[in-house]
Coordinates of N, CA, C and O in Angstrom, one line a residue:
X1 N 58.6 -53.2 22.0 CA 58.8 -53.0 20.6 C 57.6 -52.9 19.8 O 57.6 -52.4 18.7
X2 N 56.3 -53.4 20.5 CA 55.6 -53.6 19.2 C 54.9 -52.1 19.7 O 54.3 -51.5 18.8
X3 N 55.0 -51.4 21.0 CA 54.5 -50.1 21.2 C 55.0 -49.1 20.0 O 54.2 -48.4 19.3
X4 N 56.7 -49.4 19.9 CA 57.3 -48.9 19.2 C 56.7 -48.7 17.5 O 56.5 -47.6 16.9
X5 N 56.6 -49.9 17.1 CA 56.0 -50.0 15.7 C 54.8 -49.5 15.4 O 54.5 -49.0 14.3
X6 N 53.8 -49.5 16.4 CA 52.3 -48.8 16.8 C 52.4 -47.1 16.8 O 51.7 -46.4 16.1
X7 N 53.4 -46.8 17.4 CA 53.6 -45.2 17.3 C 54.1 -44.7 16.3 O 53.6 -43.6 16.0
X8 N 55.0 -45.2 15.3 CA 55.2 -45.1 14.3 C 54.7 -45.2 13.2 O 55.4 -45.0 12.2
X9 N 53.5 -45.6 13.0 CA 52.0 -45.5 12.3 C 51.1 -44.8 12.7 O 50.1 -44.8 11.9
X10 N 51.0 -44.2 13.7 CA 49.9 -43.5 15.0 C 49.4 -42.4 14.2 O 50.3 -42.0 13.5
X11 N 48.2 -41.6 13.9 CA 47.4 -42.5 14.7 C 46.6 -43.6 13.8 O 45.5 -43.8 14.1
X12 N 47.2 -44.7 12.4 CA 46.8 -45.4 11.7 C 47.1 -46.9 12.1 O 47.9 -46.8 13.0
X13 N 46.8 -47.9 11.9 CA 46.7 -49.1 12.1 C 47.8 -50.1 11.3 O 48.5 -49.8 10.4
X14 N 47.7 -51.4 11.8 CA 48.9 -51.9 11.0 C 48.2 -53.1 11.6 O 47.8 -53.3 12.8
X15 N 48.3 -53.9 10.6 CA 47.9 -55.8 10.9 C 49.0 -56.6 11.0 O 50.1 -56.5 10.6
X16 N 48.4 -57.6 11.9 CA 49.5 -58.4 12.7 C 50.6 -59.0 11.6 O 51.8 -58.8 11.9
X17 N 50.3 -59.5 10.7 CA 51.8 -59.9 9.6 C 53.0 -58.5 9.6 O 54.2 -58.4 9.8
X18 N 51.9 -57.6 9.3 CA 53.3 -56.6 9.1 C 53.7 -56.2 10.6 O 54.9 -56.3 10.6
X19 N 53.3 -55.8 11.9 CA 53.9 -55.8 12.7 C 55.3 -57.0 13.0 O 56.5 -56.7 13.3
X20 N 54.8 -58.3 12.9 CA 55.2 -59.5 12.9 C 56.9 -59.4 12.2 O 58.0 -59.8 12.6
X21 N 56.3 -58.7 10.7 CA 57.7 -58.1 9.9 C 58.5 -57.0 10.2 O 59.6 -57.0 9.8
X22 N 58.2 -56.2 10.8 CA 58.9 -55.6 11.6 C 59.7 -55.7 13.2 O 60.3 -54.8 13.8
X23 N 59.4 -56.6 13.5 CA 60.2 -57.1 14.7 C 60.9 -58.3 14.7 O 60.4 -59.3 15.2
X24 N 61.9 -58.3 14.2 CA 63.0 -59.2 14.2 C 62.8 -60.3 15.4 O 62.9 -60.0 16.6
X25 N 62.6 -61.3 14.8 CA 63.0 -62.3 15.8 C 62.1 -63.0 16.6 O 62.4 -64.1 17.1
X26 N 60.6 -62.3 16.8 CA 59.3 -62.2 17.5 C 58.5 -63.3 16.8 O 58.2 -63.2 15.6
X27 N 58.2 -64.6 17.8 CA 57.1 -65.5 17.5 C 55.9 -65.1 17.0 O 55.6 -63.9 17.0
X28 N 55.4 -65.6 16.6 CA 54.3 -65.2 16.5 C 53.3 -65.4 17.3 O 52.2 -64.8 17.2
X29 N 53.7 -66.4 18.3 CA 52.9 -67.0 19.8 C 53.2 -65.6 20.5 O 52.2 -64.9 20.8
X30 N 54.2 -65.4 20.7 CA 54.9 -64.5 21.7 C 54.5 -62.6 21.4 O 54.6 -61.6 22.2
X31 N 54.0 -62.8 20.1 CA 54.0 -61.7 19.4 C 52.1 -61.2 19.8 O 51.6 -60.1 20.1
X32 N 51.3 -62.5 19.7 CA 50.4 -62.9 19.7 C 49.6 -62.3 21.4 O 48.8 -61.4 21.6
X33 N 50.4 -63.4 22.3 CA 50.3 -62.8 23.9 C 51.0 -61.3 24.3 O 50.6 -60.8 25.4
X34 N 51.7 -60.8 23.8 CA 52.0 -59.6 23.8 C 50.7 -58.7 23.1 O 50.2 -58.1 24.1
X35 N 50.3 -58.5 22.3 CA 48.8 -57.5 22.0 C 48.0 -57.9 22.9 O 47.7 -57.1 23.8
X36 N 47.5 -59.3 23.0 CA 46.6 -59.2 23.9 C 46.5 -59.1 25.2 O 45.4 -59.4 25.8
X37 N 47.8 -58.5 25.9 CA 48.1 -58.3 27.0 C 48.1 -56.4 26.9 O 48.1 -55.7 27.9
X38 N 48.2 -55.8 25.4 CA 48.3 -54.3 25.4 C 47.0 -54.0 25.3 O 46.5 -53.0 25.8
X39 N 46.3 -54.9 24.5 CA 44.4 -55.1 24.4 C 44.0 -54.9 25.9 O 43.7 -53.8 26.4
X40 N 44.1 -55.9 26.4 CA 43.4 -55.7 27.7 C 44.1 -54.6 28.7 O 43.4 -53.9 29.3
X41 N 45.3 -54.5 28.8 CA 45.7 -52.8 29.6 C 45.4 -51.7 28.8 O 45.8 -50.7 29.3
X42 N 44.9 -51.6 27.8 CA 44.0 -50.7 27.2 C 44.7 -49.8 26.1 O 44.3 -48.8 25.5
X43 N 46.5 -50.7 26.0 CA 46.9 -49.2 25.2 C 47.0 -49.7 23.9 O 48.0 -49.2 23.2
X44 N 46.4 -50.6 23.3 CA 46.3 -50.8 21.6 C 45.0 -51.8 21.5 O 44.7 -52.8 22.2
X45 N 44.3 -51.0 20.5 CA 43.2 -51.2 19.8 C 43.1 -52.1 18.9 O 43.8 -51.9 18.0
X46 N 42.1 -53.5 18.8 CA 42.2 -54.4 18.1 C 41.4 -54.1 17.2 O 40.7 -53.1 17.6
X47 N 41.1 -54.7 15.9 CA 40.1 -54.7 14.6 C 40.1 -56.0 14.1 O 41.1 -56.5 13.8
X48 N 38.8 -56.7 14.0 CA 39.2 -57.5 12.9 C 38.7 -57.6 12.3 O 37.8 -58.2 13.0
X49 N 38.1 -57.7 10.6 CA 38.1 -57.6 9.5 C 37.3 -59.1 9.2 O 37.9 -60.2 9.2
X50 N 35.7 -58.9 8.9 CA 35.2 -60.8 9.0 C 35.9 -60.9 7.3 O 35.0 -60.5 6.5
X51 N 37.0 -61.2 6.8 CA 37.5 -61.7 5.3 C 38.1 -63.1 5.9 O 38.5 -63.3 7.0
X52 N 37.9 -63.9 4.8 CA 38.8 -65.6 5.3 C 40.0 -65.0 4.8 O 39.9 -64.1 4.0
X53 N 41.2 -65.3 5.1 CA 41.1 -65.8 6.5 C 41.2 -64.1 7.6 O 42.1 -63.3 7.3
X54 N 40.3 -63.7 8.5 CA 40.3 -62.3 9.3 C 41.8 -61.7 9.3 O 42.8 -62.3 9.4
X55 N 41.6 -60.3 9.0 CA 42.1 -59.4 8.5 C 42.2 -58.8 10.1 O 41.1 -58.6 10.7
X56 N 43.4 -58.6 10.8 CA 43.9 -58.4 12.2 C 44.2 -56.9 12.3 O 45.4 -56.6 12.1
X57 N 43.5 -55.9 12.6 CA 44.5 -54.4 12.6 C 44.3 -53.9 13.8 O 43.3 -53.6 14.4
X58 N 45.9 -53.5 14.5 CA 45.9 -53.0 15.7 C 46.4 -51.1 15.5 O 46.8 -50.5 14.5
X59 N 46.1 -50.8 16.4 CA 46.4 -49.2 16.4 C 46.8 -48.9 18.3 O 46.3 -49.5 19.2
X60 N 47.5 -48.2 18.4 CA 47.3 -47.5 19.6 C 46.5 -46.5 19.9 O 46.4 -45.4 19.3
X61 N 45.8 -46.9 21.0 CA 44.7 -45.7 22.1 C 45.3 -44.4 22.5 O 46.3 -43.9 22.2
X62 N 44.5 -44.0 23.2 CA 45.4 -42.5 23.4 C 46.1 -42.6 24.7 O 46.9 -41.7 25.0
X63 N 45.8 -43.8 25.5 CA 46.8 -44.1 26.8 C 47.9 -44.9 26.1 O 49.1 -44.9 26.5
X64 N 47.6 -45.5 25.3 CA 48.8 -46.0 24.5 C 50.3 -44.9 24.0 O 51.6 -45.0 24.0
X65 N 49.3 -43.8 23.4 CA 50.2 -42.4 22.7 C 50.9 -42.2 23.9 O 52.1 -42.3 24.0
X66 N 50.1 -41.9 24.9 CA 51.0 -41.5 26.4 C 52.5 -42.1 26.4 O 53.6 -41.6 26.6
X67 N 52.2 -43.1 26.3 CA 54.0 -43.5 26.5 C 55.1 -43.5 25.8 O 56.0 -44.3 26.0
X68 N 54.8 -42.0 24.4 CA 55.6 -42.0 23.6 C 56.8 -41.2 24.6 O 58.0 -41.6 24.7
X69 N 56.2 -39.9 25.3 CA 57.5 -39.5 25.9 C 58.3 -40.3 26.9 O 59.4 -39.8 27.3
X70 N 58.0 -41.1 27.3 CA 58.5 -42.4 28.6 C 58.9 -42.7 27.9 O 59.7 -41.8 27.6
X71 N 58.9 -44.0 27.0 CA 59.9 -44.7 25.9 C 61.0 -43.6 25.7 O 62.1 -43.7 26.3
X72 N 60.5 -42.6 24.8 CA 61.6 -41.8 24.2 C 62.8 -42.0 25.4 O 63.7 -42.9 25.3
X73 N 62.5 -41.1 26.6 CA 63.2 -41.1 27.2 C 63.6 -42.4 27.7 O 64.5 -41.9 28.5
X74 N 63.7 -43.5 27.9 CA 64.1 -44.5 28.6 C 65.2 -45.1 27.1 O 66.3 -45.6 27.3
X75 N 64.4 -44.9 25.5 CA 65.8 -45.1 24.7 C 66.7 -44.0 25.0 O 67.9 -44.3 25.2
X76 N 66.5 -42.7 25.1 CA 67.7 -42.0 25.2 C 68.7 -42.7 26.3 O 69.8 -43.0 25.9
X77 N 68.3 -42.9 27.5 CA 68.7 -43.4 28.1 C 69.9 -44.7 28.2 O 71.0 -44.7 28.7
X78 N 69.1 -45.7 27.5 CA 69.9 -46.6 27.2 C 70.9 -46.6 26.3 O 71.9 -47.4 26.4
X79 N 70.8 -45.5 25.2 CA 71.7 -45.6 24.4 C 73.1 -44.6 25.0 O 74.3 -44.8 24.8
X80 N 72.5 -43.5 26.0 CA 73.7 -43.1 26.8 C 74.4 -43.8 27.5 O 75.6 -43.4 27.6
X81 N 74.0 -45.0 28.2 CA 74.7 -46.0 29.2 C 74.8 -47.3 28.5 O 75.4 -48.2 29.2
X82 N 74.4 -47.7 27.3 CA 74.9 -49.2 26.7 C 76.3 -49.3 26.9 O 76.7 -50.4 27.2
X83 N 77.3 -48.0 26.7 CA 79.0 -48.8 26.8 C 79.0 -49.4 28.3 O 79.4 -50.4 28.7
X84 N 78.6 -48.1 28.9 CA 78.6 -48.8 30.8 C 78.2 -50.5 30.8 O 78.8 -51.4 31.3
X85 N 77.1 -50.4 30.0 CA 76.1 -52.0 30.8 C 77.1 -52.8 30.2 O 77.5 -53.8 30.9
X86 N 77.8 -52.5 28.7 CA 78.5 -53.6 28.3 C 80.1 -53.6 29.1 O 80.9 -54.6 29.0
X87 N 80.4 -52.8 29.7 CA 81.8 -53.0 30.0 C 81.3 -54.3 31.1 O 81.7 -55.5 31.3
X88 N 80.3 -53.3 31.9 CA 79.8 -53.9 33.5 C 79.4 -56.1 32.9 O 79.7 -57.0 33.6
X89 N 79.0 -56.1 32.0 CA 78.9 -57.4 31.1 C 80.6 -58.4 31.0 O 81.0 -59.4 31.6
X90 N 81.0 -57.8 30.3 CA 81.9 -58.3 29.8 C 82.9 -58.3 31.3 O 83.9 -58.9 31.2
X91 N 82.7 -57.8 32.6 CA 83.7 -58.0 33.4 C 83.5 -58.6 34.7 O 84.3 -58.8 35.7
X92 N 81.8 -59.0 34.2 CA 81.2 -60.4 35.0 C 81.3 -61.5 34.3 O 81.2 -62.5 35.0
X93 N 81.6 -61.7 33.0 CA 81.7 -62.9 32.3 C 83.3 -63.1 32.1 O 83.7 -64.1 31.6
X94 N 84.1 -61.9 32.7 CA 85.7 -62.6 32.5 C 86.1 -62.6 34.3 O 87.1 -63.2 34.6
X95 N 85.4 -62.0 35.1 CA 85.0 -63.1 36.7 C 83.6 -63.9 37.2 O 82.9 -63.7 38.1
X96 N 83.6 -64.9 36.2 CA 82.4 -65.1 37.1 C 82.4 -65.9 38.6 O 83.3 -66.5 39.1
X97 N 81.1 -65.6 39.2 CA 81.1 -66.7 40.1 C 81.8 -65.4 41.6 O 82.2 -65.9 42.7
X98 N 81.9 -63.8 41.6 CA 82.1 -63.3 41.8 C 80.9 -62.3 42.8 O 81.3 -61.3 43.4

């Protein structure tokens, strides 16, 4: 998701609060180990800003950009087969233990 938010500002920058605001639901621990796990595989770019309290701006790299057509495709995807996953859901949770 936060790839998502990164491409959709690409190729400009966005600091960690507003990323943070844009992903529903996301720690900010969780939000936190997630960049710096895309920092070190190389596909988003960190900044930070020496202001009290530092000023956080990430961007995506150009190995980053690469995975805009993978994603695309993998939402198309999902959104073609979500009724499948959910029928295949709902007919493990009314046998379970099956």
């Amino acid at each position: 998701m936060a790839v998502k938010v990164l491409a959709e500002e690409a190729p400009g920058e966005v600091r960690f609060a507003e990323l943070r605001r844009r992903i529903p639901g996301i720690s900010q621990k969780m939000l936190s180990v997630t960049l710096q796990s895309l920092v070190r595989d190389g596909l988003v770019a960190r900044r930070v800003e020496p202001t009290v309290p530092p000023a956080v701006h990430y961007r995506l790299t150009q190995l980053g950009l690469s995975l805009e057509g993978p994603l695309s495709a993998l939402r198309v995807w999902a959104e073609t087969h979500m009724p499948e996953i959910d029928r295949n859901n709902q007919l493990a949770e009314e046998s379970p233990g099956e």
